[in-house]
Coordinates of C-alpha atoms in Angstrom, one line a residue:
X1002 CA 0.0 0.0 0.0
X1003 CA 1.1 3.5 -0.9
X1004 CA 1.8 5.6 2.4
X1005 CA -0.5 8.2 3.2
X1006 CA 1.2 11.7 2.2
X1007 CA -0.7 13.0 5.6
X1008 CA 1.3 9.9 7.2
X1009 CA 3.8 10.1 5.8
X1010 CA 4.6 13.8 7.0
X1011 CA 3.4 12.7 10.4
X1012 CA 6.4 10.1 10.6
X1013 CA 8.7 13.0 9.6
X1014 CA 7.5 15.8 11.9
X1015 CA 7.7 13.0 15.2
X1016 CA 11.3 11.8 14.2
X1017 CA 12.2 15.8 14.2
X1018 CA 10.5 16.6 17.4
X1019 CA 12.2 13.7 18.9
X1020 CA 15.7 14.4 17.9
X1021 CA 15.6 17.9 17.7
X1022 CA 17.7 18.1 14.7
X1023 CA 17.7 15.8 12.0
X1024 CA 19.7 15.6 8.6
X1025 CA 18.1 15.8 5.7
X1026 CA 19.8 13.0 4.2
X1027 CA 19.7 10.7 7.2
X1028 CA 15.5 11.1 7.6
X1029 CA 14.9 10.0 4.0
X1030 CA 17.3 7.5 4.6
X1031 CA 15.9 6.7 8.6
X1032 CA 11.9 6.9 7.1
X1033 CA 12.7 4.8 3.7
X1034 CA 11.3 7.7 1.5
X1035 CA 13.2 9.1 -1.6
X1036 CA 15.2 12.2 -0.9
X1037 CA 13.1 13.5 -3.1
X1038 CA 10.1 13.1 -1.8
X1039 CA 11.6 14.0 1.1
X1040 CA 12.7 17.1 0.3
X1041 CA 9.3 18.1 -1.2
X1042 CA 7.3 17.2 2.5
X1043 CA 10.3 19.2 4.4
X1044 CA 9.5 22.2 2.1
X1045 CA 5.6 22.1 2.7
X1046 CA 6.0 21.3 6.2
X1047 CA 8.3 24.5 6.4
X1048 CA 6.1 26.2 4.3
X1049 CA 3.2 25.6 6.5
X1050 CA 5.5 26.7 9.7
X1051 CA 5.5 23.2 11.1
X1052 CA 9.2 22.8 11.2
X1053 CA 12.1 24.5 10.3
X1054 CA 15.1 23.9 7.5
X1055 CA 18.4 25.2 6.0
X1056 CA 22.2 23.8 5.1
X1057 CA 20.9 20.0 5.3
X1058 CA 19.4 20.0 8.4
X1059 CA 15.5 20.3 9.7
X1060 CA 14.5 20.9 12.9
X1061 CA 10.8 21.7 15.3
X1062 CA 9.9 25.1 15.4
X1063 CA 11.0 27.2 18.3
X1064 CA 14.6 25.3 18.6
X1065 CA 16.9 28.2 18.7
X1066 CA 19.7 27.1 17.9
X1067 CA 20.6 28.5 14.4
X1068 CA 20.0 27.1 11.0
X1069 CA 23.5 25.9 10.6
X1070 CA 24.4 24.7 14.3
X1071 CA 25.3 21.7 14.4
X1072 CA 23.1 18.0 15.4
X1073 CA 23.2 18.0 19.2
X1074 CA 25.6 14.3 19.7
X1075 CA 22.7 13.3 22.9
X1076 CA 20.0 13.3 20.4
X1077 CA 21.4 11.9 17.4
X1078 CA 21.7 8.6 18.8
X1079 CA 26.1 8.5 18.5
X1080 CA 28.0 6.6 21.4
X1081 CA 29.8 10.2 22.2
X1082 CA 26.7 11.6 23.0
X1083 CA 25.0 9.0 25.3
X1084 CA 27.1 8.7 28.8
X1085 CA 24.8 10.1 31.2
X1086 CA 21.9 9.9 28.7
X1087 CA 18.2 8.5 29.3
X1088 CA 17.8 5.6 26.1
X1089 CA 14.7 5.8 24.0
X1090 CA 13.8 2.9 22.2
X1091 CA 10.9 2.6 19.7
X1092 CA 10.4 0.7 16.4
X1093 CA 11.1 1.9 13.3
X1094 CA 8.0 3.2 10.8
X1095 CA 5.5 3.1 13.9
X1096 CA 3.7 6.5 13.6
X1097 CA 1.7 5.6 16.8
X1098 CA 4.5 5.1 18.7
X1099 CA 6.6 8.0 17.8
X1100 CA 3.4 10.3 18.9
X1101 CA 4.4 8.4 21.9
X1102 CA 7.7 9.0 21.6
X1103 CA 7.4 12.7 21.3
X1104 CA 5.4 13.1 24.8
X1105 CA 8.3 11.5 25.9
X1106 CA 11.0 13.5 24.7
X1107 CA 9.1 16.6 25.7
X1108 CA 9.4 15.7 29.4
X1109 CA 12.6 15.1 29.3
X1110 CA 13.8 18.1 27.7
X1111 CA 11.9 19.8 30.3
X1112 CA 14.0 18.3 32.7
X1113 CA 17.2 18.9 31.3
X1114 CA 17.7 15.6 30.4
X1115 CA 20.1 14.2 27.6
X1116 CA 18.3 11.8 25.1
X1117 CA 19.9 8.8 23.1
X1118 CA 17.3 7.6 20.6
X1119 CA 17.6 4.0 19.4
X1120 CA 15.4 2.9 16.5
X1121 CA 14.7 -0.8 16.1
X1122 CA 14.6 -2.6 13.4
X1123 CA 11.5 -4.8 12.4
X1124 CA 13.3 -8.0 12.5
X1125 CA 12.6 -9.9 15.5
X1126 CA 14.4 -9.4 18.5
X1127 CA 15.7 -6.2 17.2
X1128 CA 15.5 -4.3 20.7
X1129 CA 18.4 -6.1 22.5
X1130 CA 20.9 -5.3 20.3
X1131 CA 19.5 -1.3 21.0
X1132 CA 19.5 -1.5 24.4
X1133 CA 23.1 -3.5 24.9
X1134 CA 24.6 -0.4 22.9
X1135 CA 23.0 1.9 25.2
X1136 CA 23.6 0.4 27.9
X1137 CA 27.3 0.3 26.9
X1138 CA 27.3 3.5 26.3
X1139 CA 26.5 4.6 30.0
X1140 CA 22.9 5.1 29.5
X1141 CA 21.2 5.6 32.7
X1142 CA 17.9 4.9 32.4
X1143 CA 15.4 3.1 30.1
X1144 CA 12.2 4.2 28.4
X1145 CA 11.2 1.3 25.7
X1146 CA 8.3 -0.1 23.5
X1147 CA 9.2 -3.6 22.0
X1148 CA 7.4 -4.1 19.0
X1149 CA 6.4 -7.4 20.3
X1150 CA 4.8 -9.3 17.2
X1151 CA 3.4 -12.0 18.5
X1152 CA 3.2 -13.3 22.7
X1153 CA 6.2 -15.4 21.9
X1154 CA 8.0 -13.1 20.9
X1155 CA 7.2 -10.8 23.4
X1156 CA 7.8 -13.9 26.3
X1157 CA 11.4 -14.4 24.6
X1158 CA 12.4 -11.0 26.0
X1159 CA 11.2 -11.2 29.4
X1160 CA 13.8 -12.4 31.2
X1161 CA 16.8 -10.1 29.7
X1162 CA 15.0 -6.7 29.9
X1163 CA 14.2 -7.8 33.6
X1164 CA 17.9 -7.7 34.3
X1165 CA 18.8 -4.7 32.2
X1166 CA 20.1 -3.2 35.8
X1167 CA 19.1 0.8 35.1
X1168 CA 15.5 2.2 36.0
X1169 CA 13.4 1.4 33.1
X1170 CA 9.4 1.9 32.4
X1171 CA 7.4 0.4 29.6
X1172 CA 5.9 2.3 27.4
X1173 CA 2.4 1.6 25.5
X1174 CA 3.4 -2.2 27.1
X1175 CA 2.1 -4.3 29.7
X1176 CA 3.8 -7.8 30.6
X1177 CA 1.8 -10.9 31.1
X1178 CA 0.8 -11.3 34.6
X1179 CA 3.8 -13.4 37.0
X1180 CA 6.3 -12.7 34.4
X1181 CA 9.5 -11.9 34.8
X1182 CA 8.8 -7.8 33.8
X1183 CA 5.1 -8.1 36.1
X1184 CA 7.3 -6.1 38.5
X1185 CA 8.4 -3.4 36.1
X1186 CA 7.2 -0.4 35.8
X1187 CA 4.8 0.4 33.0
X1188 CA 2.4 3.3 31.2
X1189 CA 0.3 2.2 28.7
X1190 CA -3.6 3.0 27.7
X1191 CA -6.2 1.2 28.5
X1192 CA -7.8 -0.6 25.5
X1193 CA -10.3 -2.6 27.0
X1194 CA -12.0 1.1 28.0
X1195 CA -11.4 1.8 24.6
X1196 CA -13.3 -1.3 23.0
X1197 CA -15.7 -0.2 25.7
X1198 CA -16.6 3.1 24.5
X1199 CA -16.4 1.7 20.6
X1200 CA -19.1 -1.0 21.6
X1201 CA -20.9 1.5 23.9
X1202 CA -21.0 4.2 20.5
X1203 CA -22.5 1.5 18.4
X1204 CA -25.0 -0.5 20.7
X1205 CA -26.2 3.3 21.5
X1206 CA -27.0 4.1 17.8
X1207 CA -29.5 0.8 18.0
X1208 CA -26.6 -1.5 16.3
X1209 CA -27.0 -5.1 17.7
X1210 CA -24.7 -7.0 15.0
X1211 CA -21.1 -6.1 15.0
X1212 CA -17.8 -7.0 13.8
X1213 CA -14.2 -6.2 14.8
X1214 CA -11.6 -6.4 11.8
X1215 CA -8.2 -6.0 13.6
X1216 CA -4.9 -6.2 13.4
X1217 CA -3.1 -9.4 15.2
X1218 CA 0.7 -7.9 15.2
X1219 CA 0.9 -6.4 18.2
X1220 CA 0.1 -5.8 21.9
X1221 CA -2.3 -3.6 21.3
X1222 CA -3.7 -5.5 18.7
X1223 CA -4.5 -8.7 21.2
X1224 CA -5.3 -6.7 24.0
X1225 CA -8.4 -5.2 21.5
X1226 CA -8.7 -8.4 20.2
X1227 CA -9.4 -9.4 24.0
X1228 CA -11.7 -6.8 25.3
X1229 CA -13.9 -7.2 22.0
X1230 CA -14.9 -10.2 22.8
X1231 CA -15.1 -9.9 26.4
X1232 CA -17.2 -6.8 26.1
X1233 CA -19.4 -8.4 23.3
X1234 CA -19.7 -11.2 25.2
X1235 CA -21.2 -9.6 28.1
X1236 CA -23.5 -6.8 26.6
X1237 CA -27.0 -8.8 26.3
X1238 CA -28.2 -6.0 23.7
X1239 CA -25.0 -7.4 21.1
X1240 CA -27.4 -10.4 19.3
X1241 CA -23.9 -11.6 17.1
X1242 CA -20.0 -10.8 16.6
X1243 CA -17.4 -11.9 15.1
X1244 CA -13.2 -11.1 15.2
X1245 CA -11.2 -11.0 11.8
X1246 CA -8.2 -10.1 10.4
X1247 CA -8.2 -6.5 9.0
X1248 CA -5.8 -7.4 6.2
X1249 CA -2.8 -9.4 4.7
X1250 CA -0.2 -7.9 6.4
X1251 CA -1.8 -7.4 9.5
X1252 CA -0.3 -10.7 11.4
X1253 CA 1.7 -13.1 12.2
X1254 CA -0.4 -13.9 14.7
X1255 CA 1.1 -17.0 17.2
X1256 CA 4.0 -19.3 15.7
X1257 CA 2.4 -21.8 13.4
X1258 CA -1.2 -20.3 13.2
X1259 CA -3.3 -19.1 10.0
X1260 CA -5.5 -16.5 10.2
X1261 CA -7.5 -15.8 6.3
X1262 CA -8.3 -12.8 5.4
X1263 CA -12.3 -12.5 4.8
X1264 CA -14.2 -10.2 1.7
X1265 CA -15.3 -7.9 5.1
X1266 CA -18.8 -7.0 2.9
X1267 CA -19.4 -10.4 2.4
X1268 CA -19.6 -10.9 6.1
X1269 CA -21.0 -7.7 7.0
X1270 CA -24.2 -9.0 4.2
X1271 CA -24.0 -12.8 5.9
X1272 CA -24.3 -12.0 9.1
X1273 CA -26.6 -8.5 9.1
X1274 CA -23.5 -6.7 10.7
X1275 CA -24.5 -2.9 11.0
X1276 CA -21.1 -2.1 13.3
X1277 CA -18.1 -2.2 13.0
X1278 CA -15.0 -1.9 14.8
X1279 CA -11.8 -1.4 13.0
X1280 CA -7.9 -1.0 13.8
X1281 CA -5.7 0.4 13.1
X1282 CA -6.6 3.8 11.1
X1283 CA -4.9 2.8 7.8
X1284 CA -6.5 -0.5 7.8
X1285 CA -9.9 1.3 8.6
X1286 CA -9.2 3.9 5.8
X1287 CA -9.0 0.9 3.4
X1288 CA -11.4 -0.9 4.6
X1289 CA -14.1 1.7 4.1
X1290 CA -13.0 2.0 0.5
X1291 CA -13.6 -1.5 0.2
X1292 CA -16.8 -1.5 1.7
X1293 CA -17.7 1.6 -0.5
X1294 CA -16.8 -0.3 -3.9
X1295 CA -18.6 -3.2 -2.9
X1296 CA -21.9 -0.9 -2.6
X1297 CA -22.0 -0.7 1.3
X1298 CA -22.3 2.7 2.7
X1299 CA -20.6 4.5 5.8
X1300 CA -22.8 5.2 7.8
X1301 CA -26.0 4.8 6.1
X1302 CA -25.5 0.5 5.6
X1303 CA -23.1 0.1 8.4
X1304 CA -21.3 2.3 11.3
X1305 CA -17.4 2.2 11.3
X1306 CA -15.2 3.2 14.4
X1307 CA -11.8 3.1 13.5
X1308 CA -9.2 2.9 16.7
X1309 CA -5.9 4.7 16.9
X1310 CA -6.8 8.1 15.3
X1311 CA -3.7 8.6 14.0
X1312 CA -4.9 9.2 10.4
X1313 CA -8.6 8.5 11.3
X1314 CA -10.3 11.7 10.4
X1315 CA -8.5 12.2 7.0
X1316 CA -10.6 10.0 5.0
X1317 CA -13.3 11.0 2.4
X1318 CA -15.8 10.0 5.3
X1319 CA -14.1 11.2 8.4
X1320 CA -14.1 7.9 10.8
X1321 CA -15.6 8.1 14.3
X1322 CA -12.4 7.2 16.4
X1323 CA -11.0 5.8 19.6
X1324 CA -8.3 7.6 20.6
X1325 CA -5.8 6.4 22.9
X1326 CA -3.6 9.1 24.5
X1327 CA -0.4 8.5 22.6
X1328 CA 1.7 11.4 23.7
X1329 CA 0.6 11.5 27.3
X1330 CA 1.6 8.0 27.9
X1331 CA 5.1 8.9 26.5
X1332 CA 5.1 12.2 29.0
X1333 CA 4.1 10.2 32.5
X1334 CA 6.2 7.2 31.3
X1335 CA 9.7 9.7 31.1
X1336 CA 8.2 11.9 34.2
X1337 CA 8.4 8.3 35.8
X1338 CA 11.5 7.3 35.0
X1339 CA 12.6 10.6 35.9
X1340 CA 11.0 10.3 40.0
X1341 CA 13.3 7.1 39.9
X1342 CA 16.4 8.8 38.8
X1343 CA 16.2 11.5 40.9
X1344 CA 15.8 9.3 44.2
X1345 CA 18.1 6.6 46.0
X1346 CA 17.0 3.0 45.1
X1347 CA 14.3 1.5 47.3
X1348 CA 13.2 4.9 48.3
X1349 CA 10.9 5.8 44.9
X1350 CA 7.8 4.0 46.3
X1351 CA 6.4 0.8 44.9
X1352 CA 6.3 -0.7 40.8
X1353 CA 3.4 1.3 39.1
X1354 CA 1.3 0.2 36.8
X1355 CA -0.1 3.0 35.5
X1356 CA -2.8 3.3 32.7
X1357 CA -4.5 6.1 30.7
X1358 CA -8.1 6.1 29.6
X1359 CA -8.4 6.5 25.8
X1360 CA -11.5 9.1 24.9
X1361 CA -14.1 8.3 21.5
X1362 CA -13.6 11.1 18.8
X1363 CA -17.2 11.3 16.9
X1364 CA -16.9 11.8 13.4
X1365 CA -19.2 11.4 10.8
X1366 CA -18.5 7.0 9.9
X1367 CA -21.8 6.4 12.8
X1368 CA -24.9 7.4 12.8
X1369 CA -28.6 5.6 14.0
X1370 CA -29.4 2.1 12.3
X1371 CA -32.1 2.9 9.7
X1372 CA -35.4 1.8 10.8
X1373 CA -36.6 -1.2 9.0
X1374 CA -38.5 -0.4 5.8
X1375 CA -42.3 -1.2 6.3

């Protein structure tokens, strides 16, 4: 799929916030976009006054620092600039995250603190490498969101980010329950409120069939996957649902398991569905077109609520949205790490577990299910 120019600029505009300087050359290179295409989004973006540019380098608006001072070494993510440092560690091309990412950075800037920014790799396993380097390098302190493609994957780092030996917090994560990392700390939303208010939205508006087409790549991904059907479960007015993959690159799903891709208005016609809940926004965005090609209407034949709303409200229907509070849980994960740094060990207080409630964005993808025709 072609990326979103709206996204796409997104992606750009966090990696610049984050770093506070970036190369010109190194984002196109960092964000896998031509240089010039590249070019031609850091023009309109300065254009537009959302960042700032000149001799090679862009950088967030308001830095002061003048247009040919050099990259700061603590934010460009070199060994000489990370002794002392607190380590960032996000995947690479993950526009949620790096909303994330950016609360983050903002706290810690506020603070004073130096940043070493480690972007992972999609490969599995990728984030060890990351954090040995930092680690190497004198970081001291931790703020990291695996990727975590699948539960097994996620299990097979348990036990070595449990013994990383600096303060670290979790961010957008949250460790199976008697792991290894249960007593770490963690900030992360809380999706099953977020399913909540979806199914809450739709059952309101009279819809009693619903769907969930979702991602199964992630996290996040299961933990919706979860609370769907928990929350469908349990609401007596939901008469039928069903859980499917939002498209063909939206797994792996668990080692050795299949998961088929269905024609989503196919079902939506077998089964009478009149909701549905879709993630993440892209997905949703394509979906809808879909669903509009195959002569099904949003919202007049069926209500969609995407969840992310990363991109949600740019479509040719804006999409009703859950939105889960990307940068705040970056901010009160760094202002977390940052109580534990500035305090002896074992005087900081007990492991938190600390999560954000996401809030429903109503755009114009729901409305009331049609009365029946007489």
């Amino acid at each position: 799929m072609r990326e979103p120019v709206e996204l796409r600029r997104k992606r750009i505009l966090a990696v610049v916030h984050a770093r506070g300087a970036v190369k010109v050359s190194s984002l196109a290179t960092e964000l896998d976009v031509s240089a010039v295409t590249l070019r031609r989004d850091v023009e309109e973006l300065a254009r537009t006054g959302m960042l700032r540019r000149g001799h090679g380098v862009v950088r967030p608006v308001g830095d002061a620092t003048g247009p040919a001072a050099p990259v700061p070494a603590a934010r460009s993510g070199g060994p000489a600039g990370e002794a002392a440092a607190i380590a960032l560690v996000v995947p690479e091309r993950h526009s949620y995250l790096y909303e994330t990412l950016h609360g983050a950075r903002t706290a810690l800037e506020e603070a004073g603190a130096r940043i070493a920014l480690h972007i992972a790799p999609q490969a599995a396993g990728a984030e060890r490498p990351q954090v040995e380097r930092a680690l190497a390098a004198g970081v001291r302190g931790l703020l990291i969101a695996p990727r975590w493609r699948s539960a097994a994957g996620e299990e097979a780092d348990y036990d070595w980010l449990a013994e990383v030996g600096v303060p670290t917090v979790l961010m957008e994560r949250r460790p199976r329950p008697g792991s290894a990392l249960h007593a770490v700390d963690t900030v992360c939303s809380d999706h099953w409120y977020g399913i909540h208010l979806a199914v809450d939205h739709l059952v309101s508006l009279g819809h009693r069939r619903l769907v969930l087409a979702a991602r199964n790549d992630s996290p996040t991904a299961r933990s919706i996957r979860a609370a769907f059907a928990d929350i469908a479960t349990a609401r007596p007015e939901v008469e039928d649902w069903s859980v499917v993959l939002s498209s063909p690159n939206a797994g792996p799903g668990e080692p050795g398991s299949r998961e088929e891709v269905p024609d989503l208005a196919a079902l939506l016609r077998e089964r009478g569905v009149t909701g549905a809940v879709l993630h993440g926004d892209e997905d949703a965005l394509m979906l809808v077109q879909r669903l509009a090609e195959s002569g099904i209407r949003v919202p007049r034949d069926c209500s969609v609520v995407a969840y992310d709303d990363v991109v949600a409200a740019l479509g040719s229907t804006a999409l009703t949205a859950v939105a889960p509070p990307r940068a705040e849980i970056g901010r009160a994960a760094a202002e977390l790490l940052l109580h534990r740094l500035a305090h002896p060990v074992g005087t900081t207080g007990p492991v938190r577990r600390t999560e954000l409630l996401p809030r429903l964005e109503v755009r114009g993808s729901t409305g009331e299910l049609p009365a029946p025709a007489n």
